[in-house]
PDB file of C-alpha atoms in Angstrom:
ATOM      1  CA  UNK Q   1      84.927  69.972  91.176  1.00  0.00           C
ATOM      2  CA  UNK Q   2      84.852  73.707  91.791  1.00  0.00           C
ATOM      3  CA  UNK Q   3      82.540  74.418  94.739  1.00  0.00           C
ATOM      4  CA  UNK Q   4      83.476  78.087  95.009  1.00  0.00           C
ATOM      5  CA  UNK Q   5      80.423  80.307  94.547  1.00  0.00           C
ATOM      6  CA  UNK Q   6      81.288  83.264  92.361  1.00  0.00           C
ATOM      7  CA  UNK Q   7      78.307  85.154  93.779  1.00  0.00           C
ATOM      8  CA  UNK Q   8      79.981  85.202  97.209  1.00  0.00           C
ATOM      9  CA  UNK Q   9      83.065  86.804  95.710  1.00  0.00           C
ATOM     10  CA  UNK Q  10      81.043  89.294  93.684  1.00  0.00           C
ATOM     11  CA  UNK Q  11      79.108  90.276  96.791  1.00  0.00           C
ATOM     12  CA  UNK Q  12      82.332  90.739  98.754  1.00  0.00           C
ATOM     13  CA  UNK Q  13      83.856  92.931  96.055  1.00  0.00           C
ATOM     14  CA  UNK Q  14      80.590  94.836  95.589  1.00  0.00           C
ATOM     15  CA  UNK Q  15      80.366  95.340  99.339  1.00  0.00           C
ATOM     16  CA  UNK Q  16      83.895  96.744  99.466  1.00  0.00           C
ATOM     17  CA  UNK Q  17      83.094  98.987  96.492  1.00  0.00           C
ATOM     18  CA  UNK Q  18      79.937 100.215  98.180  1.00  0.00           C
ATOM     19  CA  UNK Q  19      81.960 101.097 101.269  1.00  0.00           C
ATOM     20  CA  UNK Q  20      84.426 103.079  99.168  1.00  0.00           C
ATOM     21  CA  UNK Q  21      81.654 104.891  97.293  1.00  0.00           C
ATOM     22  CA  UNK Q  22      79.400 105.506 100.303  1.00  0.00           C
ATOM     23  CA  UNK Q  23      78.996 108.900 101.897  1.00  0.00           C
ATOM     24  CA  UNK Q  24      80.451 107.653 105.190  1.00  0.00           C
ATOM     25  CA  UNK Q  25      83.855 107.176 103.538  1.00  0.00           C
ATOM     26  CA  UNK Q  26      84.620 104.153 105.745  1.00  0.00           C
ATOM     27  CA  UNK Q  27      87.103 102.962 103.126  1.00  0.00           C
ATOM     28  CA  UNK Q  28      88.952 105.407 100.928  1.00  0.00           C
ATOM     29  CA  UNK Q  29      91.470 105.372  98.099  1.00  0.00           C
ATOM     30  CA  UNK Q  30      94.011 108.138  98.403  1.00  0.00           C
ATOM     31  CA  UNK Q  31      95.536 110.145  95.549  1.00  0.00           C
ATOM     32  CA  UNK Q  32      98.454 107.689  95.299  1.00  0.00           C
ATOM     33  CA  UNK Q  33      96.049 104.814  94.590  1.00  0.00           C
ATOM     34  CA  UNK Q  34      96.575 103.232  98.013  1.00  0.00           C
ATOM     35  CA  UNK Q  35      93.714 102.136 100.227  1.00  0.00           C
ATOM     36  CA  UNK Q  36      93.018 100.431 103.530  1.00  0.00           C
ATOM     37  CA  UNK Q  37      91.312  97.214 102.354  1.00  0.00           C
ATOM     38  CA  UNK Q  38      92.827  94.398 100.345  1.00  0.00           C
ATOM     39  CA  UNK Q  39      90.757  91.537  98.940  1.00  0.00           C
ATOM     40  CA  UNK Q  40      92.596  88.510  97.638  1.00  0.00           C
ATOM     41  CA  UNK Q  41      89.768  87.221  95.465  1.00  0.00           C
ATOM     42  CA  UNK Q  42      90.685  83.542  95.565  1.00  0.00           C
ATOM     43  CA  UNK Q  43      92.870  81.042  97.369  1.00  0.00           C
ATOM     44  CA  UNK Q  44      92.892  77.307  96.746  1.00  0.00           C
ATOM     45  CA  UNK Q  45      94.715  74.223  97.907  1.00  0.00           C
ATOM     46  CA  UNK Q  46      92.592  71.841  95.842  1.00  0.00           C
ATOM     47  CA  UNK Q  47      94.218  69.049  93.885  1.00  0.00           C
ATOM     48  CA  UNK Q  48      93.763  69.224  90.107  1.00  0.00           C
ATOM     49  CA  UNK Q  49      93.128  66.024  88.190  1.00  0.00           C
ATOM     50  CA  UNK Q  50      96.833  65.849  87.288  1.00  0.00           C
ATOM     51  CA  UNK Q  51      97.902  65.411  90.937  1.00  0.00           C
ATOM     52  CA  UNK Q  52      99.811  67.727  93.300  1.00  0.00           C
ATOM     53  CA  UNK Q  53      97.610  70.147  95.250  1.00  0.00           C
ATOM     54  CA  UNK Q  54      97.946  73.875  94.765  1.00  0.00           C
ATOM     55  CA  UNK Q  55      99.416  76.223  97.354  1.00  0.00           C
ATOM     56  CA  UNK Q  56      98.320  79.855  97.552  1.00  0.00           C
ATOM     57  CA  UNK Q  57     101.039  82.356  98.384  1.00  0.00           C
ATOM     58  CA  UNK Q  58     100.210  85.728  99.930  1.00  0.00           C
ATOM     59  CA  UNK Q  59     102.162  88.916 100.482  1.00  0.00           C
ATOM     60  CA  UNK Q  60     101.071  92.101 102.209  1.00  0.00           C
ATOM     61  CA  UNK Q  61     103.123  95.281 101.829  1.00  0.00           C
ATOM     62  CA  UNK Q  62     103.021  98.282 104.122  1.00  0.00           C
ATOM     63  CA  UNK Q  63     104.262 100.952 101.723  1.00  0.00           C
ATOM     64  CA  UNK Q  64     103.960 103.754 104.293  1.00  0.00           C
ATOM     65  CA  UNK Q  65     106.454 105.118 106.796  1.00  0.00           C
ATOM     66  CA  UNK Q  66     104.000 104.346 109.631  1.00  0.00           C
ATOM     67  CA  UNK Q  67     103.402 101.066 111.450  1.00  0.00           C
ATOM     68  CA  UNK Q  68     100.096  99.344 110.608  1.00  0.00           C
ATOM     69  CA  UNK Q  69      97.764  96.916 112.316  1.00  0.00           C
ATOM     70  CA  UNK Q  70      95.522  94.890 110.000  1.00  0.00           C
ATOM     71  CA  UNK Q  71      92.853  92.218 110.445  1.00  0.00           C
ATOM     72  CA  UNK Q  72      93.398  89.191 108.204  1.00  0.00           C
ATOM     73  CA  UNK Q  73      90.291  87.055 107.581  1.00  0.00           C
ATOM     74  CA  UNK Q  74      90.082  83.870 105.525  1.00  0.00           C
ATOM     75  CA  UNK Q  75      86.573  83.010 104.318  1.00  0.00           C
ATOM     76  CA  UNK Q  76      85.573  79.736 102.692  1.00  0.00           C
ATOM     77  CA  UNK Q  77      84.093  79.728  99.204  1.00  0.00           C
ATOM     78  CA  UNK Q  78      80.637  78.198  99.619  1.00  0.00           C
ATOM     79  CA  UNK Q  79      78.952  80.735 101.909  1.00  0.00           C
ATOM     80  CA  UNK Q  80      81.765  83.108 102.897  1.00  0.00           C
ATOM     81  CA  UNK Q  81      82.023  81.715 106.414  1.00  0.00           C
ATOM     82  CA  UNK Q  82      85.145  82.671 108.359  1.00  0.00           C
ATOM     83  CA  UNK Q  83      87.684  79.853 108.697  1.00  0.00           C
ATOM     84  CA  UNK Q  84      90.584  81.778 110.274  1.00  0.00           C
ATOM     85  CA  UNK Q  85      91.342  85.301 111.425  1.00  0.00           C
ATOM     86  CA  UNK Q  86      94.211  87.043 113.132  1.00  0.00           C
ATOM     87  CA  UNK Q  87      95.713  90.484 113.614  1.00  0.00           C
ATOM     88  CA  UNK Q  88      98.909  91.309 111.726  1.00  0.00           C
ATOM     89  CA  UNK Q  89     101.242  94.091 112.836  1.00  0.00           C
ATOM     90  CA  UNK Q  90     103.535  95.584 110.208  1.00  0.00           C
ATOM     91  CA  UNK Q  91     106.363  98.022 110.803  1.00  0.00           C
ATOM     92  CA  UNK Q  92     107.038 100.861 108.363  1.00  0.00           C
ATOM     93  CA  UNK Q  93     107.898  99.650 104.834  1.00  0.00           C
ATOM     94  CA  UNK Q  94     107.366  96.047 105.985  1.00  0.00           C
ATOM     95  CA  UNK Q  95     106.384  93.025 103.877  1.00  0.00           C
ATOM     96  CA  UNK Q  96     104.608  89.957 105.288  1.00  0.00           C
ATOM     97  CA  UNK Q  97     104.439  86.670 103.383  1.00  0.00           C
ATOM     98  CA  UNK Q  98     102.583  83.427 104.035  1.00  0.00           C
ATOM     99  CA  UNK Q  99     101.408  80.255 102.321  1.00  0.00           C
ATOM    100  CA  UNK Q 100      98.011  78.558 102.427  1.00  0.00           C
ATOM    101  CA  UNK Q 101      98.664  74.842 102.095  1.00  0.00           C
ATOM    102  CA  UNK Q 102      96.613  71.635 102.042  1.00  0.00           C
ATOM    103  CA  UNK Q 103      96.282  69.569 105.205  1.00  0.00           C
ATOM    104  CA  UNK Q 104      94.861  66.097 105.711  1.00  0.00           C
ATOM    105  CA  UNK Q 105      91.287  67.382 106.112  1.00  0.00           C
ATOM    106  CA  UNK Q 106      91.314  70.964 104.812  1.00  0.00           C
ATOM    107  CA  UNK Q 107      93.752  73.870 104.682  1.00  0.00           C
ATOM    108  CA  UNK Q 108      96.179  75.705 106.909  1.00  0.00           C
ATOM    109  CA  UNK Q 109      98.612  78.599 106.839  1.00  0.00           C
ATOM    110  CA  UNK Q 110     102.220  79.116 107.790  1.00  0.00           C
ATOM    111  CA  UNK Q 111     104.723  81.930 107.505  1.00  0.00           C
ATOM    112  CA  UNK Q 112     108.484  82.194 107.821  1.00  0.00           C
ATOM    113  CA  UNK Q 113     108.022  85.942 108.280  1.00  0.00           C
ATOM    114  CA  UNK Q 114     108.930  87.535 111.614  1.00  0.00           C
ATOM    115  CA  UNK Q 115     106.101  90.118 111.631  1.00  0.00           C
ATOM    116  CA  UNK Q 116     103.930  89.823 114.726  1.00  0.00           C
ATOM    117  CA  UNK Q 117     100.538  88.093 114.536  1.00  0.00           C
ATOM    118  CA  UNK Q 118      97.918  87.615 117.235  1.00  0.00           C
ATOM    119  CA  UNK Q 119      97.253  84.781 117.682  1.00  0.00           C
ATOM    120  CA  UNK Q 120     100.596  83.465 116.470  1.00  0.00           C
ATOM    121  CA  UNK Q 121     100.569  81.991 112.950  1.00  0.00           C
ATOM    122  CA  UNK Q 122     102.655  78.827 112.656  1.00  0.00           C
ATOM    123  CA  UNK Q 123     106.127  79.086 111.154  1.00  0.00           C
ATOM    124  CA  UNK Q 124     106.149  75.407 110.160  1.00  0.00           C
ATOM    125  CA  UNK Q 125     104.814  73.903 106.939  1.00  0.00           C
ATOM    126  CA  UNK Q 126     104.750  70.548 108.737  1.00  0.00           C
ATOM    127  CA  UNK Q 127     102.432  71.972 111.416  1.00  0.00           C
ATOM    128  CA  UNK Q 128     100.493  74.922 109.929  1.00  0.00           C
ATOM    129  CA  UNK Q 129      97.834  76.961 111.726  1.00  0.00           C
ATOM    130  CA  UNK Q 130      94.711  75.018 110.766  1.00  0.00           C
ATOM    131  CA  UNK Q 131      91.595  76.512 109.243  1.00  0.00           C
ATOM    132  CA  UNK Q 132      88.459  75.689 111.264  1.00  0.00           C
ATOM    133  CA  UNK Q 133      84.773  75.031 110.565  1.00  0.00           C
ATOM    134  CA  UNK Q 134      83.227  76.665 113.674  1.00  0.00           C
ATOM    135  CA  UNK Q 135      81.366  79.272 111.605  1.00  0.00           C
ATOM    136  CA  UNK Q 136      79.451  76.653 109.619  1.00  0.00           C
ATOM    137  CA  UNK Q 137      79.084  73.657 111.959  1.00  0.00           C
ATOM    138  CA  UNK Q 138      77.150  72.871 115.141  1.00  0.00           C
ATOM    139  CA  UNK Q 139      74.663  75.621 115.935  1.00  0.00           C
ATOM    140  CA  UNK Q 140      76.091  77.620 112.987  1.00  0.00           C
ATOM    141  CA  UNK Q 141      75.305  74.860 110.453  1.00  0.00           C
ATOM    142  CA  UNK Q 142      74.306  76.528 107.179  1.00  0.00           C
ATOM    143  CA  UNK Q 143      73.271  73.225 105.513  1.00  0.00           C
ATOM    144  CA  UNK Q 144      76.095  73.443 102.932  1.00  0.00           C
ATOM    145  CA  UNK Q 145      78.178  70.762 104.658  1.00  0.00           C
ATOM    146  CA  UNK Q 146      80.321  70.897 107.783  1.00  0.00           C
ATOM    147  CA  UNK Q 147      83.465  69.234 106.414  1.00  0.00           C
ATOM    148  CA  UNK Q 148      86.838  70.947 106.672  1.00  0.00           C
ATOM    149  CA  UNK Q 149      87.063  70.349 102.920  1.00  0.00           C
ATOM    150  CA  UNK Q 150      85.190  73.654 102.578  1.00  0.00           C
ATOM    151  CA  UNK Q 151      88.312  75.436 103.851  1.00  0.00           C
ATOM    152  CA  UNK Q 152      90.312  74.346 100.777  1.00  0.00           C
ATOM    153  CA  UNK Q 153      89.151  77.331  98.712  1.00  0.00           C
ATOM    154  CA  UNK Q 154      87.844  80.790  99.409  1.00  0.00           C
ATOM    155  CA  UNK Q 155      89.070  84.357  99.623  1.00  0.00           C
ATOM    156  CA  UNK Q 156      91.003  86.643 101.978  1.00  0.00           C
ATOM    157  CA  UNK Q 157      90.069  90.035 103.435  1.00  0.00           C
ATOM    158  CA  UNK Q 158      92.775  92.262 104.860  1.00  0.00           C
ATOM    159  CA  UNK Q 159      91.417  95.360 106.595  1.00  0.00           C
ATOM    160  CA  UNK Q 160      93.455  98.127 108.214  1.00  0.00           C
ATOM    161  CA  UNK Q 161      92.448  98.608 111.851  1.00  0.00           C
TER     162      UNK Q 161
END
């Protein structure tokens, strides 16, 4: 069953487009076609009917000769609630890779990459950094369910700081 709401994704993409087109120029695309926001429109670790769950693999490339600091945010697919965020620091011409994998209750992430993250992202597939439900449970309950299962699909925002 696909519980991902396409409207959430469309709103995220439309919001990023509005930022790029707005007069404030908060987000801009330079002449080389490079920008300072990256939206991975979909990640999933759901299990198809045939078995074996999917993994979602990510890579972020700093194509400049300057170091970069970026905010990485994972948002679940029902109501775009944040399930994990961290800062990623890339040196010049650096590439960072990671995998979103299924866990017992939801999803998690790990990386074998040596780029610095704050907080630290796990380097072990056996013990990934777990996605959390704080943004949609307890006093933040949005009535769409509080299970960690919601973390199994969503999208990723990567924003240059």
